[in-house]
CSV table of C-alpha atoms in Angstrom, one decimal:
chain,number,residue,atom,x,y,z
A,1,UNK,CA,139.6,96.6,-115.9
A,2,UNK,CA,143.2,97.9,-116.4
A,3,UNK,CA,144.5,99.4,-119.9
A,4,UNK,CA,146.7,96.2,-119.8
A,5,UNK,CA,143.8,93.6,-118.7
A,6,UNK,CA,142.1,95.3,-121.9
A,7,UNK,CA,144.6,94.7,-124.3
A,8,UNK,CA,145.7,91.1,-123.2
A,9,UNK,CA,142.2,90.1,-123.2
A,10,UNK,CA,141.5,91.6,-127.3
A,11,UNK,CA,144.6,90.1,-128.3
A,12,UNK,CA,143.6,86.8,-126.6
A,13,UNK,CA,140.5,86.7,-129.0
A,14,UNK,CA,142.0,87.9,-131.9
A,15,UNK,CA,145.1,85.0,-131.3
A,16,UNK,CA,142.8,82.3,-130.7
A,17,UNK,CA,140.1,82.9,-133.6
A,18,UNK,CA,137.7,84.0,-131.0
A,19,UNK,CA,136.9,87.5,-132.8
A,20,UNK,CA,137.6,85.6,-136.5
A,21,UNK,CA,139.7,88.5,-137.0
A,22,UNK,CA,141.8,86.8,-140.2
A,23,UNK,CA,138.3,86.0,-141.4
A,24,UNK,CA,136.9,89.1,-141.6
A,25,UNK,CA,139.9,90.5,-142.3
A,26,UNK,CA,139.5,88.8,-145.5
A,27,UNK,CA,136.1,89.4,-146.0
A,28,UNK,CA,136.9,93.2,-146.0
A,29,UNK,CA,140.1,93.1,-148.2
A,30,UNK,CA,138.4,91.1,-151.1
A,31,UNK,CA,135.7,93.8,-150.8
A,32,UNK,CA,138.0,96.9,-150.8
A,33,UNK,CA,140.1,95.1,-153.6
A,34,UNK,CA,136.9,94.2,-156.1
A,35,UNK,CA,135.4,97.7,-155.3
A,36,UNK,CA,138.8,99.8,-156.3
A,37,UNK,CA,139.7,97.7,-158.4
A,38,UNK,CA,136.6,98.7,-160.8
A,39,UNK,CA,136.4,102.0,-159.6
A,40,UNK,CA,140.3,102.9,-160.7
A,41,UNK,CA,139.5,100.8,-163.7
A,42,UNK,CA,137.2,102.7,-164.9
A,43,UNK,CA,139.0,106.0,-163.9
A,44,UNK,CA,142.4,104.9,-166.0
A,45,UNK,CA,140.3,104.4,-168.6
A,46,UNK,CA,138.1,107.8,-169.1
A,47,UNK,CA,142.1,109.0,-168.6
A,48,UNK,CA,143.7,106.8,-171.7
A,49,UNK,CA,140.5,108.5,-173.4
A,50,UNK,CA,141.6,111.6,-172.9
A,51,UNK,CA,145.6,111.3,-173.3
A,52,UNK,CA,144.6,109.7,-176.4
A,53,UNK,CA,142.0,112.4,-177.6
A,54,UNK,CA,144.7,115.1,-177.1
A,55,UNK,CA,147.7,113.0,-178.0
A,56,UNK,CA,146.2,112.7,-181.9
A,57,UNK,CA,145.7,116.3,-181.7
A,58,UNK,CA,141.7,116.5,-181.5
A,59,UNK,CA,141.8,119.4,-178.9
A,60,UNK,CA,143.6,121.6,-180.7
A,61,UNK,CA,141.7,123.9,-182.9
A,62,UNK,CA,142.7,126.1,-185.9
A,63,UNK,CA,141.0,129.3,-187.8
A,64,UNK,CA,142.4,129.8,-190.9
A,65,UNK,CA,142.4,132.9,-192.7
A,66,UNK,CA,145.0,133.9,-195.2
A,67,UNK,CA,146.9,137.0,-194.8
A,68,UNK,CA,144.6,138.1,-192.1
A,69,UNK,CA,145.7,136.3,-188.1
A,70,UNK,CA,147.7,138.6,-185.9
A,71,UNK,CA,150.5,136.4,-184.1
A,72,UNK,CA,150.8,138.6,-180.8
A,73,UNK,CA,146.4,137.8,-180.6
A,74,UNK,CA,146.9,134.4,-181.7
A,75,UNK,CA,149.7,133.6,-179.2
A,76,UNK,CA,147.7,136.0,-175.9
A,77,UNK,CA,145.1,133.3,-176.3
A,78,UNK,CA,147.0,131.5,-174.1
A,79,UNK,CA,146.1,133.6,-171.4
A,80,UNK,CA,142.7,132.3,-171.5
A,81,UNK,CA,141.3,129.5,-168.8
A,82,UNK,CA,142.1,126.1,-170.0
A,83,UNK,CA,144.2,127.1,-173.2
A,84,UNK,CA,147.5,125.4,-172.9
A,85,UNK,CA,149.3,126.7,-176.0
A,86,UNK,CA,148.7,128.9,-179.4
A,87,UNK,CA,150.4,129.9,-182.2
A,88,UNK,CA,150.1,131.4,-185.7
A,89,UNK,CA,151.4,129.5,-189.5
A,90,UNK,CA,151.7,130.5,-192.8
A,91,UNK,CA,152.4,127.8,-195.4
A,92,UNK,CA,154.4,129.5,-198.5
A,93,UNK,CA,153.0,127.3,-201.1
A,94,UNK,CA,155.0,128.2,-203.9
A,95,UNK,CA,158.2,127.8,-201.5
A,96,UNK,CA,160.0,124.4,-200.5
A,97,UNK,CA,162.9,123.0,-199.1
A,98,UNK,CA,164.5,120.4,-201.2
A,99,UNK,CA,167.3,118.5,-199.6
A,100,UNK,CA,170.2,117.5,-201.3
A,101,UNK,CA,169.9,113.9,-200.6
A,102,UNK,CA,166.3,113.8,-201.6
A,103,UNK,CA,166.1,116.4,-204.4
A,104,UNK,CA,163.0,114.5,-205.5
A,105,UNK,CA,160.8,115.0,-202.0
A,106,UNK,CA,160.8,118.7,-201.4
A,107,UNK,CA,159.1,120.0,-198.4
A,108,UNK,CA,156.8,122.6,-198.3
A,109,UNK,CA,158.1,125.6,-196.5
A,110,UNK,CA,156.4,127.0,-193.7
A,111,UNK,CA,156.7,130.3,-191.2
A,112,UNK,CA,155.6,130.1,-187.9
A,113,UNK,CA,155.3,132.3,-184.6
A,114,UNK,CA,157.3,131.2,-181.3
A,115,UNK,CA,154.5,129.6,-180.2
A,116,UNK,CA,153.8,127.3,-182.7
A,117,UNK,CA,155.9,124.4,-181.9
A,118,UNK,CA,154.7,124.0,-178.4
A,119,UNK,CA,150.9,123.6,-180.0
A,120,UNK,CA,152.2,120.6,-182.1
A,121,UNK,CA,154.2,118.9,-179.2
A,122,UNK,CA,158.1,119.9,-181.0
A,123,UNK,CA,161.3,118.8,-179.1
A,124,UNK,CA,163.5,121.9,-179.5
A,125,UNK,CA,166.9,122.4,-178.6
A,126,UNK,CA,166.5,126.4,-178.1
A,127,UNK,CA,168.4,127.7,-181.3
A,128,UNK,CA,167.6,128.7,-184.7
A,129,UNK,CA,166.9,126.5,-187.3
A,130,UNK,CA,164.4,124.4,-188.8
A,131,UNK,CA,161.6,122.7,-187.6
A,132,UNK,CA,161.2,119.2,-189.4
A,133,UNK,CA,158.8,116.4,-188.4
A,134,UNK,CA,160.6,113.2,-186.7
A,135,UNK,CA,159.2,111.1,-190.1
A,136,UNK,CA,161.3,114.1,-192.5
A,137,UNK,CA,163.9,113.9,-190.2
A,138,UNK,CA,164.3,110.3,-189.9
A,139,UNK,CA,164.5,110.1,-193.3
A,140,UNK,CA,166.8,112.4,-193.7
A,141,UNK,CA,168.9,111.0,-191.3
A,142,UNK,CA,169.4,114.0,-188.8
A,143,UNK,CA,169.3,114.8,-185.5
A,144,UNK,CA,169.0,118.0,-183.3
A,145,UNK,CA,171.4,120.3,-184.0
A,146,UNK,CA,172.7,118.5,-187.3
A,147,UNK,CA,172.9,120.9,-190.5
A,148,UNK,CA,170.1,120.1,-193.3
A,149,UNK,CA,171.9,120.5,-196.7
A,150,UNK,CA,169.3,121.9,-199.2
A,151,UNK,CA,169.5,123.2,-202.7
A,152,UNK,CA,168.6,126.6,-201.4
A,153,UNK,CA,171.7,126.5,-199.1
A,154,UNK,CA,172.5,125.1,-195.3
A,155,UNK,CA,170.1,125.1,-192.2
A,156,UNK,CA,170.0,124.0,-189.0
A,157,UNK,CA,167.7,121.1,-187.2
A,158,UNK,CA,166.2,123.0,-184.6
A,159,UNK,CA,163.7,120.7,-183.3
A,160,UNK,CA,161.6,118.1,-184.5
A,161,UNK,CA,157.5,117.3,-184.1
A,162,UNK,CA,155.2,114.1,-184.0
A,163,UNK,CA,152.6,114.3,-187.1
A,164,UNK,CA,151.2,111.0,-187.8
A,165,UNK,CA,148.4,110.1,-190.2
A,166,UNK,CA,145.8,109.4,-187.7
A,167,UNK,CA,143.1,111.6,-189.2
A,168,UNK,CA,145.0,114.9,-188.7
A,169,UNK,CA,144.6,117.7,-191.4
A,170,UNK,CA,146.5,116.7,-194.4
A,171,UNK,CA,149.8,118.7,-195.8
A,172,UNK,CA,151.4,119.2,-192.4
A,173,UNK,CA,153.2,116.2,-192.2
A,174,UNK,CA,156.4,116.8,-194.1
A,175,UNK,CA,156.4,121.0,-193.2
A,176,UNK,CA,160.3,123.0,-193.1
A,177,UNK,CA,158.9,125.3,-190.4
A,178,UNK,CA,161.0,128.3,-189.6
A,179,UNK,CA,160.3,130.1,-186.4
A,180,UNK,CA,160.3,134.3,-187.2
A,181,UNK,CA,158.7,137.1,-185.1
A,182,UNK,CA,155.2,138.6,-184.6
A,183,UNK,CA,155.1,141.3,-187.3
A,184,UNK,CA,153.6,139.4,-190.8
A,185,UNK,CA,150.6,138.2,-191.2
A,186,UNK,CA,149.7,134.7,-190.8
A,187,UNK,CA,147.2,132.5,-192.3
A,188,UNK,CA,146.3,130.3,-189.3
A,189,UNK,CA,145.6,130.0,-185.6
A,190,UNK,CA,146.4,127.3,-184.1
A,191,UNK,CA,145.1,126.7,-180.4
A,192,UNK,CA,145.3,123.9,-178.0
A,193,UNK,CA,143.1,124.1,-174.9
A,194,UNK,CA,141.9,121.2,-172.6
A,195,UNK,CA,138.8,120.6,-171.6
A,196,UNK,CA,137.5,121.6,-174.4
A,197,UNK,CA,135.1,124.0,-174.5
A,198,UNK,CA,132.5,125.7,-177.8
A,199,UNK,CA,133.2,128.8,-175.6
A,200,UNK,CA,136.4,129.2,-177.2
A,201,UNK,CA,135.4,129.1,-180.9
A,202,UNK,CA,133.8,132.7,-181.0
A,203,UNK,CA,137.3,134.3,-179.3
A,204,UNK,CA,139.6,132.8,-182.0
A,205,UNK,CA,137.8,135.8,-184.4
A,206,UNK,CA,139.7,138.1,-182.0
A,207,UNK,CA,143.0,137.0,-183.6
A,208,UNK,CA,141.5,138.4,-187.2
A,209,UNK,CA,143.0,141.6,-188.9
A,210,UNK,CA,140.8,144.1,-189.8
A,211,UNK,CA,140.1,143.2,-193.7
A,212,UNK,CA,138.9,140.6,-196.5
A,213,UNK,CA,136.3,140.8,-198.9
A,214,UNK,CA,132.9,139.0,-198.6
A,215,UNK,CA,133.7,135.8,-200.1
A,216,UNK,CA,136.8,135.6,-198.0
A,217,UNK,CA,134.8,133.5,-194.4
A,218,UNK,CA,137.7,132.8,-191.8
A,219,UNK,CA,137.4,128.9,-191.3
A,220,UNK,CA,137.2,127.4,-187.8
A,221,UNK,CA,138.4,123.5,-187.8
A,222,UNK,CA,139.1,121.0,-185.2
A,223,UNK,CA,142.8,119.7,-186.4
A,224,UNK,CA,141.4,116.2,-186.1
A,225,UNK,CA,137.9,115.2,-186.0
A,226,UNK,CA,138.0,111.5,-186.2
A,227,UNK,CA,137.6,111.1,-182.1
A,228,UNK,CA,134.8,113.1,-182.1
A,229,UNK,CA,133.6,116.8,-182.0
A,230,UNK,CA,134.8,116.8,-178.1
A,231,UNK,CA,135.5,114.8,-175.1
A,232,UNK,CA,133.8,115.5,-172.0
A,233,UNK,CA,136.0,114.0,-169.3
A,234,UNK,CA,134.6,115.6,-166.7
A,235,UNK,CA,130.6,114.3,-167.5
A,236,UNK,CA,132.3,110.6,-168.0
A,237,UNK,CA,134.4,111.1,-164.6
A,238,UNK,CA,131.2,112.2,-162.7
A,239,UNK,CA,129.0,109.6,-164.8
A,240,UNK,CA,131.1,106.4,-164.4
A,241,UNK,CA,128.9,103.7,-163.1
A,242,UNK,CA,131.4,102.9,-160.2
A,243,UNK,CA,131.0,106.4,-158.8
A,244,UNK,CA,128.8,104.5,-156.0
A,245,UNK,CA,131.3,101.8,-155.4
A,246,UNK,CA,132.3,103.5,-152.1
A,247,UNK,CA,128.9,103.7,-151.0
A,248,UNK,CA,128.2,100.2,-151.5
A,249,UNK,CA,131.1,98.8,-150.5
A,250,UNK,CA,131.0,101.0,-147.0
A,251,UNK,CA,126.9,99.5,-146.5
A,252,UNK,CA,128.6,95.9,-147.2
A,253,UNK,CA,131.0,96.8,-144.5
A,254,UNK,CA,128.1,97.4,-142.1
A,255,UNK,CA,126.3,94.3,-142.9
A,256,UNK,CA,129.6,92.2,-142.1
A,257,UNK,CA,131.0,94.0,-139.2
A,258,UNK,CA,126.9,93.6,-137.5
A,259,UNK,CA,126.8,89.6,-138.6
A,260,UNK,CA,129.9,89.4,-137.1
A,261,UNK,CA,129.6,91.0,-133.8
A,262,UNK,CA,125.9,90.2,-133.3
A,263,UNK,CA,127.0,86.0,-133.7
A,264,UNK,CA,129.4,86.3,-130.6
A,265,UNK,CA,126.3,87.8,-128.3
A,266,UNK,CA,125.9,85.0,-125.9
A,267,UNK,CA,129.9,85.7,-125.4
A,268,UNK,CA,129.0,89.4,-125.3
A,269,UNK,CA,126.1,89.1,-122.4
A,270,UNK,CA,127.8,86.7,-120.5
A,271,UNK,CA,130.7,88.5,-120.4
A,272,UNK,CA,128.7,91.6,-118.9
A,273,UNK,CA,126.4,89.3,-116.6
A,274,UNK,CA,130.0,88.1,-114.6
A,275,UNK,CA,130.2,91.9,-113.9
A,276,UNK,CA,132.6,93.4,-117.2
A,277,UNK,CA,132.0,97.1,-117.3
A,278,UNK,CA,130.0,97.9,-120.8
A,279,UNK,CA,133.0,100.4,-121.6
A,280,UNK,CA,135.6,98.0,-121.4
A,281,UNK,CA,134.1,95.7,-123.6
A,282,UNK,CA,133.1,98.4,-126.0
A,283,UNK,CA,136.9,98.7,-125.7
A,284,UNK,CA,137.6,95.5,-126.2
A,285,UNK,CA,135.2,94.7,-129.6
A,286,UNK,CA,136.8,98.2,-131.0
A,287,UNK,CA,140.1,97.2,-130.7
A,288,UNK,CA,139.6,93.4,-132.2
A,289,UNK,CA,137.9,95.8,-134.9
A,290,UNK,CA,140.7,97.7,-135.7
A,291,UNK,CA,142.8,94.1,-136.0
A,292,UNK,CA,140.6,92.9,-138.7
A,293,UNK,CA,140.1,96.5,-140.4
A,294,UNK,CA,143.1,97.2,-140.4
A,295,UNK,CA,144.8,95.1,-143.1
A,296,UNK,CA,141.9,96.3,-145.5
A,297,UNK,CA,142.5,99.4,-145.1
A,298,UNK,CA,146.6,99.2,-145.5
A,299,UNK,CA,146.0,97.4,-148.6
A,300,UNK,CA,143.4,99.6,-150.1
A,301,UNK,CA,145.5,102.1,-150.0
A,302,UNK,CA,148.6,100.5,-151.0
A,303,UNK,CA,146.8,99.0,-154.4
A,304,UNK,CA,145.3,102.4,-155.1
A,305,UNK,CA,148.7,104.7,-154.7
A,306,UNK,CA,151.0,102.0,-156.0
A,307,UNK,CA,148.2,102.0,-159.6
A,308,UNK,CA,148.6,105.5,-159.5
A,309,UNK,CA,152.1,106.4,-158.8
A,310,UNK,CA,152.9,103.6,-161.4
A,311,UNK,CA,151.8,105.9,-164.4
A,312,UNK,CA,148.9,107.9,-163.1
A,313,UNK,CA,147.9,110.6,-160.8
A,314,UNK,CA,149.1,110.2,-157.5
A,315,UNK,CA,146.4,112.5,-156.1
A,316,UNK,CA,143.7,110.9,-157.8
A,317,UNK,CA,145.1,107.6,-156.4
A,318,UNK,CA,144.9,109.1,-152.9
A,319,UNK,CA,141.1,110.1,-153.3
A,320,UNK,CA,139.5,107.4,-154.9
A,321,UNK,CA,141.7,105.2,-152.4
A,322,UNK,CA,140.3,106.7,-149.4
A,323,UNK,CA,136.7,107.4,-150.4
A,324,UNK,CA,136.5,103.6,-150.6
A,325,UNK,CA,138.9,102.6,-147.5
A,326,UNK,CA,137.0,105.3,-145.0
A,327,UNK,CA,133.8,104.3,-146.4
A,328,UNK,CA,135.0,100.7,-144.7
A,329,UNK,CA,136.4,101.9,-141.6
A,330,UNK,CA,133.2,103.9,-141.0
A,331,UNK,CA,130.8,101.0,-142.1
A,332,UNK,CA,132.9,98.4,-139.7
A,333,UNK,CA,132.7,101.0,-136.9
A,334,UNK,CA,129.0,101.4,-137.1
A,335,UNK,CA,128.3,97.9,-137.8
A,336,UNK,CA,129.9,97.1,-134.6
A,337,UNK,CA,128.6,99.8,-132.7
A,338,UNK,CA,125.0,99.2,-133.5
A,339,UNK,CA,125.5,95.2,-132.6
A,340,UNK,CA,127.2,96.7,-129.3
A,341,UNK,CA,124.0,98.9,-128.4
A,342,UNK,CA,122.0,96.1,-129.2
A,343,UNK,CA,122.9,93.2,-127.0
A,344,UNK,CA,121.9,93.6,-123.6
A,345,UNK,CA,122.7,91.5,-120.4
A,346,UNK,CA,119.2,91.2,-119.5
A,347,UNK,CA,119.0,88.9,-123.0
A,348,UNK,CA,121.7,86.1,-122.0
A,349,UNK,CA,119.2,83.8,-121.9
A,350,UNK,CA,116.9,84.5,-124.4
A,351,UNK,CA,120.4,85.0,-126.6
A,352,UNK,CA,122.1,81.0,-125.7
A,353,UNK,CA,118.0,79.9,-126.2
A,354,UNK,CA,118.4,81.4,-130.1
A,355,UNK,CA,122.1,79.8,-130.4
């Protein structure tokens, strides 16, 4: 047969029902659907878990002792695998920042390296100033870049911080933090690093001065402990139970595309008893395959990238998308193939006898 005499005679079957191409077509979407529709599910989930474990500040972790952390160690931290930000504070405790408008609320002060305000999530506008968090500075009714009239004199809003009570160490949430250099002491390390990882506990001791008596134990804490000591996100990525949906969904895919070949066999062996070469109706079969594959696999990919791109990783869309929509195309293709190699022209009759 011709190229043309090929394709007239697959579209012919597909037009008129003969290959139940919209059937199975169907078949294969709902599958693809239900299976990545669990599968990314599950995914956005474990990754709400985790925005949410680092959003209330449970990955960042402090060592606290007073007088004693070196901000040039504390910050270099950052140079470790996984570490995102670090920076050193010093609370003055018998300092505060009184506003003039609220004479009766003073805030404690607070000094802080240049690192600081990236570990606690600050919006900065680049210049000097204070540091306030967005509860202080909503009260106070200011804005970046607004001047801050306080008893001790005039300052500047420099930037502002998120610092709910959601189980967060207590007396940060109402800080004056002023931004100086590297050179004196601090009393605290503060270090955010995702994953998380027990590896980094013993390295925050390399931000200690030299000094303190024996009573004087630096303190390692995580800043909030109410989600849990850690969050393993990659043990509950490689542990979700729909890490086999591909699998399944690709042996489903082989069960269908066999049932449904295997039912047109008296078609198949007749077609090959009036003298059709077995190539050109391999031909044919693969290319009615493709028609009803096809739409599966365009809207298996099109859920999982438009999920995804929506407010997700687009990369991670594109992976878990085509582990499940390749896992179909290979299942259809072998379905088909081994229902192909199976039915033999020297079984017509014994085939219309079975019908």
């Amino acid at each position: 047969m011709t190229l043309r005499s090929v394709l007239r005679e697959a579209w012919r079957n597909a037009s008129t029902g003969t290959a139940r191409c919209g059937t199975l077509a169907l078949v294969l979407m709902v599958l693809v659907l239900t299976t990545l529709g669990a599968e990314i599910s599950t995914v956005a989930a474990a990754e709400r878990q985790a925005t949410e474990f680092r959003a209330a500040g449970a990955s960042i972790l402090t060592i606290s002792a007073p007088g004693r952390v070196d901000a040039a160690r504390c910050e270099s931290l950052r140079d470790l695998p996984g570490v995102h930000t670090a920076g050193a504070l010093t609370v003055r405790p018998d300092e505060s920042v009184a506003a003039v408008a609220l004479t009766g609320a003073p805030m404690p002060a607070a000094d802080a390296s240049p690192g600081f305000p990236a570990v606690v999530g600050a919006t900065t506008d680049g210049g000097p100033g204070l540091i306030l968090t967005d509860d202080a500075a909503a009260t106070l009714g200011l804005g970046l870049g607004d001047r801050l009239s306080a008893t001790t004199g005039s300052s500047r809003l420099a930037g502002t911080y998120t610092y709910p009570r959601d189980g967060r160490r207590d007396g940060y949430g109402y800080l004056a933090v002023s931004v100086t250099g590297y050179r004196a002491p601090f009393d605290e390390c503060w270090v955010e690093a995702w994953p998380m990882t027990t590896d980094l506990n013993p390295l925050l001791f390399t931000v200690l001065r030299p000094g303190g008596g024996v009573d004087d134990v630096p303190q390692v804490q995580q800043l909030n402990s109410t989600l849990g000591s850690g969050l393993d996100g990659f043990g509950l990525f490689h542990e979700r139970a729909t890490r086999f949906g591909g699998l399944l969904v690709g042996l489903v895919a082989v069960v269908v595309a066999l049932v449904a070949v295997r039912a047109r066999r008296v078609e198949l062996a007749t077609a090959l008893h009036d003298g059709m070469r077995r190539r050109d109706l391999w031909t044919i079969v693969l290319l009615e395959s493709a028609l009803w594959a096809a739409p599966a696999v365009a809207v298996g990919t099109a859920f999982s990238l438009t999920w995804f791109g929506r407010d997700g990783d687009l990369l991670v869309g594109t992976v878990l998308g085509a582990r499940v929509v390749l896992s179909v195309l290979a299942g259809s293709a072998t379905g088909v193939a081994v229902a192909l190699a199976t039915t033999h022209e020297k079984d017509l009759f014994a085939y219309a006898k079975d019908r």
